[in-house]
mmCIF file of C-alpha atoms in Angstrom:
data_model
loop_
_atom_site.group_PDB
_atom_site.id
_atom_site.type_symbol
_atom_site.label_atom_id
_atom_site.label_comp_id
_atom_site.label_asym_id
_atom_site.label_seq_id
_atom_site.Cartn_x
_atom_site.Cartn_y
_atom_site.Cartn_z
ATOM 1 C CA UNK A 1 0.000 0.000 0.000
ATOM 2 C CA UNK A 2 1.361 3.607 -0.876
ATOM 3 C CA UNK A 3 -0.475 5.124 1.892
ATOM 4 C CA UNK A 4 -0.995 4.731 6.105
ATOM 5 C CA UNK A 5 -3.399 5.736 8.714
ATOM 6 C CA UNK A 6 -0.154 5.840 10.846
ATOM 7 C CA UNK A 7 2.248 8.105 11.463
ATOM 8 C CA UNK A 8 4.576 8.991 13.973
ATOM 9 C CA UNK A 9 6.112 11.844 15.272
ATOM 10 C CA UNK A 10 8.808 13.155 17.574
ATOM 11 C CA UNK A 11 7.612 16.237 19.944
ATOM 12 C CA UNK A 12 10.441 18.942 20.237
ATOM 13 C CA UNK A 13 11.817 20.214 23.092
ATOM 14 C CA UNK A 14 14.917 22.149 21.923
ATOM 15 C CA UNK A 15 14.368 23.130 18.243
ATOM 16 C CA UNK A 16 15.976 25.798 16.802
ATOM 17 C CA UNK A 17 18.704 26.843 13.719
ATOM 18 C CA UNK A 18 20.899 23.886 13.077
ATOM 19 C CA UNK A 19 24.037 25.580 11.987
ATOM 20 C CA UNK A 20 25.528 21.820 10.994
ATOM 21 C CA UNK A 21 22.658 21.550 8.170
ATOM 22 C CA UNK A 22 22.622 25.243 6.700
ATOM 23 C CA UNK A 23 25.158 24.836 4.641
ATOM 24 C CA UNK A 24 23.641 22.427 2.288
ATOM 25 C CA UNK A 25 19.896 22.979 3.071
ATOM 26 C CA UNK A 26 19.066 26.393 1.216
ATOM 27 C CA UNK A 27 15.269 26.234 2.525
ATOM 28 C CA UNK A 28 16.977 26.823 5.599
ATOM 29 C CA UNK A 29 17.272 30.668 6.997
ATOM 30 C CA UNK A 30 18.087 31.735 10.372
ATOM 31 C CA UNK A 31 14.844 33.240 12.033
ATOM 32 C CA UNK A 32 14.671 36.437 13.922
ATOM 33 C CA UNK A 33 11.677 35.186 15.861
ATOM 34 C CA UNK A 34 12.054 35.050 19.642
ATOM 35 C CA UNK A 35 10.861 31.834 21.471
ATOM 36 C CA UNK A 36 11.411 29.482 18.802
ATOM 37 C CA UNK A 37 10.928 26.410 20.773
ATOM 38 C CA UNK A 38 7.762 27.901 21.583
ATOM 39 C CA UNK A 39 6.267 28.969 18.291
ATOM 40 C CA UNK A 40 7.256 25.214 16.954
ATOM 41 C CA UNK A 41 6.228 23.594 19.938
ATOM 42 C CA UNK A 42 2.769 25.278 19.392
ATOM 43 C CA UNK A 43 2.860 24.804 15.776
ATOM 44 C CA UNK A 44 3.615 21.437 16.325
ATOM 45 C CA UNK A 45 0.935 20.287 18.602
ATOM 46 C CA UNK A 46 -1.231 22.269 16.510
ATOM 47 C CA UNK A 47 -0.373 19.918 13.524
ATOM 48 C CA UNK A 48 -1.002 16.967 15.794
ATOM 49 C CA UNK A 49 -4.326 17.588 16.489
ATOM 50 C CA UNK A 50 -5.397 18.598 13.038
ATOM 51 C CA UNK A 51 -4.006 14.720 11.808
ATOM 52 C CA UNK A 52 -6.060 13.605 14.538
ATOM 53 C CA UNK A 53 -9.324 15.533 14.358
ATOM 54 C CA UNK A 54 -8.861 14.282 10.557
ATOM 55 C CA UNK A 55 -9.100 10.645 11.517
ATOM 56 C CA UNK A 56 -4.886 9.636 11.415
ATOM 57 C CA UNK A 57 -3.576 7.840 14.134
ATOM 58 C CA UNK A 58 -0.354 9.601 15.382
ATOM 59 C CA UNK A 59 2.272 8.386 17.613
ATOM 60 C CA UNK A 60 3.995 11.213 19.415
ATOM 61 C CA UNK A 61 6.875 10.251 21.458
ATOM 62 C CA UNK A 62 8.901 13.704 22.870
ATOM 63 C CA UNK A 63 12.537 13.939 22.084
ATOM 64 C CA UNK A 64 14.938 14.600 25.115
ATOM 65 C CA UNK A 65 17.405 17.102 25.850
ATOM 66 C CA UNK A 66 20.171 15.487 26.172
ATOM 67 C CA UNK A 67 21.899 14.854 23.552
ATOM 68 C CA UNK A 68 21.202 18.150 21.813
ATOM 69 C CA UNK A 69 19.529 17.457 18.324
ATOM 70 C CA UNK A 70 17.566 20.265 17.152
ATOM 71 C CA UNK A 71 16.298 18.783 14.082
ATOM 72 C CA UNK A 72 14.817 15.338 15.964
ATOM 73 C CA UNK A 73 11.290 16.912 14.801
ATOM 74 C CA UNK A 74 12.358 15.596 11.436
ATOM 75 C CA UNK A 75 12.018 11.649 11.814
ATOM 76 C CA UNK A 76 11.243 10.726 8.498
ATOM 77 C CA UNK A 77 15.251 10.810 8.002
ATOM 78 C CA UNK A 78 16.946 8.615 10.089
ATOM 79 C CA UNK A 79 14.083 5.727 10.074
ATOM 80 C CA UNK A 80 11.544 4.036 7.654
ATOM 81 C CA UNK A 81 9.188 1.532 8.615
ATOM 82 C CA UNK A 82 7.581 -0.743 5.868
ATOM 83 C CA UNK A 83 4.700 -3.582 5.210
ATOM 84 C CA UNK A 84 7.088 -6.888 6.025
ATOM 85 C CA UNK A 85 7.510 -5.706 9.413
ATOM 86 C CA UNK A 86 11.262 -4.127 8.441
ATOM 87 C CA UNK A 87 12.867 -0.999 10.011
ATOM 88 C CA UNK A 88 15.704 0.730 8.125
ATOM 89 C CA UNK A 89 17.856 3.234 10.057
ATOM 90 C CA UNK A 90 20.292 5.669 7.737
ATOM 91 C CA UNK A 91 23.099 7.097 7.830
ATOM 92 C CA UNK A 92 22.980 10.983 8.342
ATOM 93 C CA UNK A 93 25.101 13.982 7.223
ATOM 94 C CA UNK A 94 25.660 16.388 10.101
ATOM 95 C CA UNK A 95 26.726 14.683 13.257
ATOM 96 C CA UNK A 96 24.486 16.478 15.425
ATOM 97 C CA UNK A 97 21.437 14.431 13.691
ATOM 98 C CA UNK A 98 22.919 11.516 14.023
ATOM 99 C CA UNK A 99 22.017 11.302 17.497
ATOM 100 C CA UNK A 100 18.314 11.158 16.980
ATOM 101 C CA UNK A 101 18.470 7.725 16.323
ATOM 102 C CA UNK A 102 16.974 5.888 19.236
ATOM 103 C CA UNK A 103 16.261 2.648 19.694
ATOM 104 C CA UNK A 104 13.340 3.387 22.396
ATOM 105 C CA UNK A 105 10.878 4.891 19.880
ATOM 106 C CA UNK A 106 11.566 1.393 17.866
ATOM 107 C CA UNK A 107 10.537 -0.225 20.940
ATOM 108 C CA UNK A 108 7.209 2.384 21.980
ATOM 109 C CA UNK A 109 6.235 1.361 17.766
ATOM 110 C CA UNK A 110 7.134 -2.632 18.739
ATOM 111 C CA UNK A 111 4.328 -2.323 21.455
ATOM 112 C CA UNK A 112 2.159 -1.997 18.893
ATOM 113 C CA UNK A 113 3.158 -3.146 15.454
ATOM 114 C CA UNK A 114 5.010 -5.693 14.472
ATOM 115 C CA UNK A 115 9.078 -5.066 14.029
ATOM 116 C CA UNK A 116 10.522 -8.281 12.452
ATOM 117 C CA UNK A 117 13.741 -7.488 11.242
ATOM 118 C CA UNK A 118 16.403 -4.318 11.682
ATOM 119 C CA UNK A 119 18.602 -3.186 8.795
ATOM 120 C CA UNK A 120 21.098 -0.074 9.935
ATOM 121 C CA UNK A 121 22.631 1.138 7.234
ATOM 122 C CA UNK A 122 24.221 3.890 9.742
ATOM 123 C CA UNK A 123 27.614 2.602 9.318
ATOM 124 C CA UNK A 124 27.938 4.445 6.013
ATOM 125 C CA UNK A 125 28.958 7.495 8.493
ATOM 126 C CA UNK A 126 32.487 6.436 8.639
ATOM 127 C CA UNK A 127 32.856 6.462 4.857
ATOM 128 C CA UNK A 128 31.155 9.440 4.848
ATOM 129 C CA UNK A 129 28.597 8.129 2.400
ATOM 130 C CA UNK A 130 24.822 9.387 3.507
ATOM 131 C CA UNK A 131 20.934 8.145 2.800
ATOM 132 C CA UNK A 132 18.438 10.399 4.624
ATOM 133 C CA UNK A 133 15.635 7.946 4.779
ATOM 134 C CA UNK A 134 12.512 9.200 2.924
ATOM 135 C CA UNK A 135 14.023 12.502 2.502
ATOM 136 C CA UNK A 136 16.739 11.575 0.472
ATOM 137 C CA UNK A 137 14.053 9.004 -1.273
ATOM 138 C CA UNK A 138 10.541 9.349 -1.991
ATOM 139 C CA UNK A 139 9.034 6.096 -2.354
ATOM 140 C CA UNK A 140 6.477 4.485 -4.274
ATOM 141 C CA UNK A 141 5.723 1.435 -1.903
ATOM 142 C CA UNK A 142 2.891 0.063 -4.154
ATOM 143 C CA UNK A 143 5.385 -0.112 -7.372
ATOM 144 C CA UNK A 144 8.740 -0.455 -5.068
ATOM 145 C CA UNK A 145 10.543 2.407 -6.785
ATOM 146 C CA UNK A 146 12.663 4.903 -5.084
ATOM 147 C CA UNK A 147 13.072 8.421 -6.587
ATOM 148 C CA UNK A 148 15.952 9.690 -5.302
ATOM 149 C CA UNK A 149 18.157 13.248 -6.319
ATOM 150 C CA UNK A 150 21.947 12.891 -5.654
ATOM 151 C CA UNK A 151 23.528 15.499 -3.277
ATOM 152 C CA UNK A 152 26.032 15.204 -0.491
ATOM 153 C CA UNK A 153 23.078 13.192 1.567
ATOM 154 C CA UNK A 154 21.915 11.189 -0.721
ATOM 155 C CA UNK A 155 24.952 9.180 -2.128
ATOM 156 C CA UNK A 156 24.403 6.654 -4.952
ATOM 157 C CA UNK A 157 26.127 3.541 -3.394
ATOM 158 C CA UNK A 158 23.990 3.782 -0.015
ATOM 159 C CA UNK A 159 20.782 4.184 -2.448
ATOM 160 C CA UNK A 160 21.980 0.830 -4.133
ATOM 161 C CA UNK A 161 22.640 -0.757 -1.025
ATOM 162 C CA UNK A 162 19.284 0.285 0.233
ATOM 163 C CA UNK A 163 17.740 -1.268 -3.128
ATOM 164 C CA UNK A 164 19.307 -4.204 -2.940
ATOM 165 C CA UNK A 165 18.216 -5.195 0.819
ATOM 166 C CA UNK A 166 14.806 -3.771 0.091
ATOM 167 C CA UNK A 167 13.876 -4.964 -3.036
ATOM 168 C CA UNK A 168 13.376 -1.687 -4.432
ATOM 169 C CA UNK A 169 14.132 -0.203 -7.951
ATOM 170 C CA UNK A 170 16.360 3.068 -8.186
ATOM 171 C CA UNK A 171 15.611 6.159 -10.387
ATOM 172 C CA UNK A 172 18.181 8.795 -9.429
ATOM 173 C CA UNK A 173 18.865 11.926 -11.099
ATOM 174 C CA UNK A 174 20.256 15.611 -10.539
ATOM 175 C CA UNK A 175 17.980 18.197 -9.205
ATOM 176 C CA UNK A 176 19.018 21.877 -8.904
ATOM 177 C CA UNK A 177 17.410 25.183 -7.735
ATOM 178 C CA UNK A 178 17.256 28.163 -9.622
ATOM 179 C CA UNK A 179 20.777 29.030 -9.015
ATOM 180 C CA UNK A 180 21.862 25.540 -9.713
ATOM 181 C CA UNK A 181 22.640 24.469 -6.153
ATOM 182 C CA UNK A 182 21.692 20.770 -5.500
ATOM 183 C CA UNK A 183 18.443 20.201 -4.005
ATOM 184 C CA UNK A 184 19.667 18.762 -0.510
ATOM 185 C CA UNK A 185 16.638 16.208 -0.124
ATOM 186 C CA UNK A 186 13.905 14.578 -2.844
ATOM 187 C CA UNK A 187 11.016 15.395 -0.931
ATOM 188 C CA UNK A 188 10.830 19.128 -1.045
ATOM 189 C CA UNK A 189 10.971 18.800 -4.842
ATOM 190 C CA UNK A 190 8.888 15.434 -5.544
ATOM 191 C CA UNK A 191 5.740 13.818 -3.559
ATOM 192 C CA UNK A 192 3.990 10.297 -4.988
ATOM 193 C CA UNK A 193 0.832 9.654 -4.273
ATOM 194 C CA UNK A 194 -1.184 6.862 -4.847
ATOM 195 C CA UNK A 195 -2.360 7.931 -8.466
ATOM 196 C CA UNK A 196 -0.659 11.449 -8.564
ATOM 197 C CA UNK A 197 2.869 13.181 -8.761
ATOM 198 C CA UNK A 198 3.683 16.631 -7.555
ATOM 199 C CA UNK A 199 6.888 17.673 -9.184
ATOM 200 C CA UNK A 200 9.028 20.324 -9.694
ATOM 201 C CA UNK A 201 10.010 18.964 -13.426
ATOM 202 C CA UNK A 202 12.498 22.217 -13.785
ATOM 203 C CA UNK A 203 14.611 21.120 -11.189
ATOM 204 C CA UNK A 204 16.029 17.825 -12.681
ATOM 205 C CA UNK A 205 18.725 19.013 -14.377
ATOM 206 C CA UNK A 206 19.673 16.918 -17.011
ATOM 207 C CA UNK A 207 16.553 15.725 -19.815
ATOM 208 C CA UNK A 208 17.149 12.380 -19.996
ATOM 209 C CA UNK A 209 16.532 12.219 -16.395
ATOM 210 C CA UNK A 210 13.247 14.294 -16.528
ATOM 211 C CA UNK A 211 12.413 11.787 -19.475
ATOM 212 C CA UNK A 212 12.968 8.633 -17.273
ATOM 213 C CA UNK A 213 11.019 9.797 -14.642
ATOM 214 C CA UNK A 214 8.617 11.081 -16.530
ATOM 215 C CA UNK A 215 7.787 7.926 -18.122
ATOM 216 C CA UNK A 216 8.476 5.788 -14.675
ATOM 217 C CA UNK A 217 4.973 8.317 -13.702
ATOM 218 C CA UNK A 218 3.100 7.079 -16.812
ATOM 219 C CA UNK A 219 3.809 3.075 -16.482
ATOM 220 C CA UNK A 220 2.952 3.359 -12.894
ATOM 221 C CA UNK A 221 -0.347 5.694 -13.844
ATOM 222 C CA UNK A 222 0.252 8.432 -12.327
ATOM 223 C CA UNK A 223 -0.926 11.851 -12.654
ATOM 224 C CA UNK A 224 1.371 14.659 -12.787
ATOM 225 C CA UNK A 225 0.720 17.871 -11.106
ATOM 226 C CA UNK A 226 4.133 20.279 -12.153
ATOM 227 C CA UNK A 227 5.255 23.015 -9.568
ATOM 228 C CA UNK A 228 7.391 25.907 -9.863
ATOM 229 C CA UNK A 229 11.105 27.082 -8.552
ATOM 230 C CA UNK A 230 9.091 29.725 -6.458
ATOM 231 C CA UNK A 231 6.401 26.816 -5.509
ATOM 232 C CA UNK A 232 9.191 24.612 -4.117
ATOM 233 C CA UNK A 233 10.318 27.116 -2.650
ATOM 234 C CA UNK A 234 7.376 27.583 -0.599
ATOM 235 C CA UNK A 235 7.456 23.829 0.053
ATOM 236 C CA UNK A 236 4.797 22.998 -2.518
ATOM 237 C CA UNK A 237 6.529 19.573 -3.190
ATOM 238 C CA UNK A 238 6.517 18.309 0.487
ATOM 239 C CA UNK A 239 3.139 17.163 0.848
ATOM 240 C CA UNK A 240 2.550 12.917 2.094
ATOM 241 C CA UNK A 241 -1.001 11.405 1.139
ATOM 242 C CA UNK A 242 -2.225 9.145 3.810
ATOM 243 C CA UNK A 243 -5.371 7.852 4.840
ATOM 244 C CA UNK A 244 -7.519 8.391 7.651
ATOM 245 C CA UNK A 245 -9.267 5.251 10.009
ATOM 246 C CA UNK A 246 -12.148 5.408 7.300
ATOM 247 C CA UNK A 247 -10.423 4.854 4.113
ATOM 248 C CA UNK A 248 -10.460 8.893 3.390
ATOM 249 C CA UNK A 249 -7.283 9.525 1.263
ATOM 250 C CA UNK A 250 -5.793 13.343 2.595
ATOM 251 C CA UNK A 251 -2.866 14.934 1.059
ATOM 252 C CA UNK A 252 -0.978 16.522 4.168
ATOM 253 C CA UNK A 253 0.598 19.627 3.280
ATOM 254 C CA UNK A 254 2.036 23.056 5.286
ATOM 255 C CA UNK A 255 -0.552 26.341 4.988
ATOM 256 C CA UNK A 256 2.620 28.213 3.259
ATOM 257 C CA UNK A 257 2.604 24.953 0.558
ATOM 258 C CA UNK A 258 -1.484 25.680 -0.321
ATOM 259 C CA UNK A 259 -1.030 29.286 -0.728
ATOM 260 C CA UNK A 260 1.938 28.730 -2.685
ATOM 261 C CA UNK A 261 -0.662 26.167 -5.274
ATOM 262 C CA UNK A 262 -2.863 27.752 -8.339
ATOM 263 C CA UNK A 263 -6.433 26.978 -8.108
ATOM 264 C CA UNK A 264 -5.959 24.766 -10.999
ATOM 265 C CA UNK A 265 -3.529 23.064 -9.289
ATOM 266 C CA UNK A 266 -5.763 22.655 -6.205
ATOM 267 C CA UNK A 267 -8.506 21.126 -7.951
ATOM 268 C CA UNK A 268 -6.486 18.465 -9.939
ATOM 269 C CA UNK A 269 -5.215 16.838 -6.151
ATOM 270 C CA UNK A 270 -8.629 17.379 -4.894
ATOM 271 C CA UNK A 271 -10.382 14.567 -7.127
ATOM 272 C CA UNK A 272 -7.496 12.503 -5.449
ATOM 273 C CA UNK A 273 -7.195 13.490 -1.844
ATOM 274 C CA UNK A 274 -8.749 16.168 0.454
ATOM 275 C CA UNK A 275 -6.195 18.823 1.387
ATOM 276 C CA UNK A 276 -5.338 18.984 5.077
ATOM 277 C CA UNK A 277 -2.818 21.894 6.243
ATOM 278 C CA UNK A 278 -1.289 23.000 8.912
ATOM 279 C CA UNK A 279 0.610 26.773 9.677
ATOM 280 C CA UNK A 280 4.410 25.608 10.073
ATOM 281 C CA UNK A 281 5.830 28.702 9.035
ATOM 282 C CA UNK A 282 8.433 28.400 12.462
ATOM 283 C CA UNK A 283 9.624 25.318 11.842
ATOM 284 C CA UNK A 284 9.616 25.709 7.696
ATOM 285 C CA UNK A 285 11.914 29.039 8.159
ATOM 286 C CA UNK A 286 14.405 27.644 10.622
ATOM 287 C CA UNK A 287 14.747 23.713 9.752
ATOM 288 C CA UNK A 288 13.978 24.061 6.301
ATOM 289 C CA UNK A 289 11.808 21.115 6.076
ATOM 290 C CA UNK A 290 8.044 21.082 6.101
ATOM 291 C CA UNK A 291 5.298 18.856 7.087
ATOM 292 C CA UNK A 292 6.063 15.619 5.049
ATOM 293 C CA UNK A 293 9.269 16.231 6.857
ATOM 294 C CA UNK A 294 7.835 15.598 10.033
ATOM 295 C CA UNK A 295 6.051 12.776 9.316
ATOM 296 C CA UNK A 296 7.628 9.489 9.662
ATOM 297 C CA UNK A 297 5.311 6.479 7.972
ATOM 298 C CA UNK A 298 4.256 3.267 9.879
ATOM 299 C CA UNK A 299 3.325 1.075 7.580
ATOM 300 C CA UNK A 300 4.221 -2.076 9.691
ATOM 301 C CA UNK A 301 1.817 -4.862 10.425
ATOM 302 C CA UNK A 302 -0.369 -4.149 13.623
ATOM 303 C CA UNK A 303 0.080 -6.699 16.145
ATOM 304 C CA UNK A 304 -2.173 -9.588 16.518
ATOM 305 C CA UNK A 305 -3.319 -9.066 20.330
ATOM 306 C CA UNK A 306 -3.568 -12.113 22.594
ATOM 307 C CA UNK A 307 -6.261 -13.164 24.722
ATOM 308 C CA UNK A 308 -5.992 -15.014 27.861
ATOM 309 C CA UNK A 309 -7.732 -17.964 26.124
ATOM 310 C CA UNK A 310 -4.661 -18.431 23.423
ATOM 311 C CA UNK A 311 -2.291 -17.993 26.811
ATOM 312 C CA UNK A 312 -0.838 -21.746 28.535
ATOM 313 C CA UNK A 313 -3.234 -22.388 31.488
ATOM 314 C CA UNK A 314 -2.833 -21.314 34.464
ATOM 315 C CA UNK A 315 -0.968 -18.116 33.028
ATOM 316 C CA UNK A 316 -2.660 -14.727 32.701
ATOM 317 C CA UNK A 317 -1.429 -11.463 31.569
ATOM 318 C CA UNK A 318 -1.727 -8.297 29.297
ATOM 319 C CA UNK A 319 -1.180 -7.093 26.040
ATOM 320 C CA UNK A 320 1.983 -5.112 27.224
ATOM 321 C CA UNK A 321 3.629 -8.415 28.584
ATOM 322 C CA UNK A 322 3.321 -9.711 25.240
ATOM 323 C CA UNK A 323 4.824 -7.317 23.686
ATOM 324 C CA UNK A 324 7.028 -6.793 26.234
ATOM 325 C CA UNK A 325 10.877 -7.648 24.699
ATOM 326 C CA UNK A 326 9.762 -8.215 21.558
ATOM 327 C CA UNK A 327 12.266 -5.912 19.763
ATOM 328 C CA UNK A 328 15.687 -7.399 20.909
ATOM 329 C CA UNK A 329 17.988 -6.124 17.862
ATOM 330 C CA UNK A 330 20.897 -4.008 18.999
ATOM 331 C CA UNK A 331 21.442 -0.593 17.729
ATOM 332 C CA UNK A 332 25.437 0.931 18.422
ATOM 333 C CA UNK A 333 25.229 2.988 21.781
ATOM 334 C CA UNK A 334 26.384 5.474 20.098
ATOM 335 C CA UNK A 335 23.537 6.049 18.140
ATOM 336 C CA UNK A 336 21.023 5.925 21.340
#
């Protein structure tokens, strides 16, 4: 399935300017706001309840202060989570992110879902070779393609290694801004839905790469919505269909990203998906990502719960003693 009902994301408590990503993210800018863990705090739990009051089940776990990681809000980058029950953890750019992996929001998810196998490709770090998760790729689960532009976090041999453990095809290409600086991740430029595309087409730089992805979109039937430079820029591109506990397909997207979109444009992903959006302009300004961003996909199985009657006799117990220890795969201390 392309889409989920659930999601999960990480609550911050210490979010600000990430100096260690500026240099490479250009949709990130310094704010002059004061409070800034307030304004995205609020923004954030404003978002929350918006998913929810929409019918999405969302998993918020709170990130901690120590270690410092400003960007943890961001968790769609150092984990994925997909249909056989598989977890991939990547390898990130800027040191200070890397310590947002942690294996006890793995384990909160494991209470409910089931987590079957662990793949960390983290120890691309020390080759300094870097896969952001499902910013670096946007995937097409239903077709098992991964779009993917090449910059200094998304390197081509991690994306093959990636492939090659998940069964997924590769279509990588160049993609640019208008002043021909790499596009740091896929997502702000590209979002697949189940039966649309939103792309920034003048981005990919080369046109034998537009071509292949082009027609990739048209043998997996998609339609293609095309955004500008200055809708990108707005984060027009990083928008993440899902579906709500009643089937209802949404298309989650920041309020800067639907004021950025023509009315024509509106109406084409409304016979697909009704818009929800959210006001993110904090966190858009000074982390440079957006909502998909902050939305990190669980599409593993839910667990099968127990009753007493399937339990040994004599024995009694709860659905949290089940689970209890189920996820027993090691990740490096160092990336607690």
């Amino acid at each position: 399935m392309q889409t989920t009902s659930h999601l999960l994301m990480i609550r911050p408590v210490d979010f600000k300017f990430n100096e260690q990503t500026a240099g490479d993210n250009k949709f990130q800018v310094a704010g002059e706001q004061e409070n800034v863990q307030q304004q995205a705090l609020a923004e954030f739990d404003g978002f929350v309840n918006i998913l929810r009051e929409n019918g999405v089940d969302v998993t918020v776990i709170s990130d901690t202060l120590d270690p410092e990681t400003p960007d943890s809000i961001f968790p769609n980058n150092w984990v994925s989570f997909h249909e056989d029950g598989s977890v991939f953890l990547y390898p990130m750019h800027s040191p200070n992110r890397r310590q947002e992996r942690r294996k006890d929001v793995i384990n909160e998810l494991a209470q409910t879902f089931e987590v079957n196998h662990q793949t960390d490709l983290s120890f691309f770090e020390m080759q300094e070779r870097f896969l952001e998760g499902t910013g670096s790729m946007v995937l097409d689960r239903t077709h098992k393609i991964a779009y993917a532009c090449l910059s200094v976090r998304t390197d081509k041999e991690v994306l093959d290694n990636f492939a090659m453990l998940s069964g997924y095809e590769v279509i990588a290409f160049e993609a640019v801004d208008e002043s021909g600086f790499p596009i740091y991740h896929t997502n702000v430029m590209m979002c697949i839905g189940e039966k649309f595309a939103v792309l920034c087409l003048d981005s990919i730089k080369h046109s034998e790469d537009k071509i292949a992805v082009l027609e990739s979109f048209k043998a997996t039937h998609k339609t293609v919505i095309a955004i500008s430079f200055e809708q990108m820029n707005h984060f027009a591109g990083n928008m993440l269909e899902v579906k709500n506990k009643a089937g209802e397909s949404l298309l989650v997207m920041s309020e800067q990203a639907l004021k950025a979109l023509h009315d024509t444009q509106i109406t084409a992903l409304s016979a697909f998906s009704k818009i929800v959006s959210a006001p993110l302009y904090t966190i858009e300004q000074n982390g440079g990502g957006s909502a998909r961003c902050m939305l990190a996909e669980v599409h593993l199985p839910l667990k099968k719960q127990k009753s007493n009657l399937d339990l040994p006799k004599g024995r009694h117990t709860n659905f949290t003693e089940i689970s209890k220890g189920f996820y027993n795969e090691s990740i490096d201390k160092d990336n607690k």
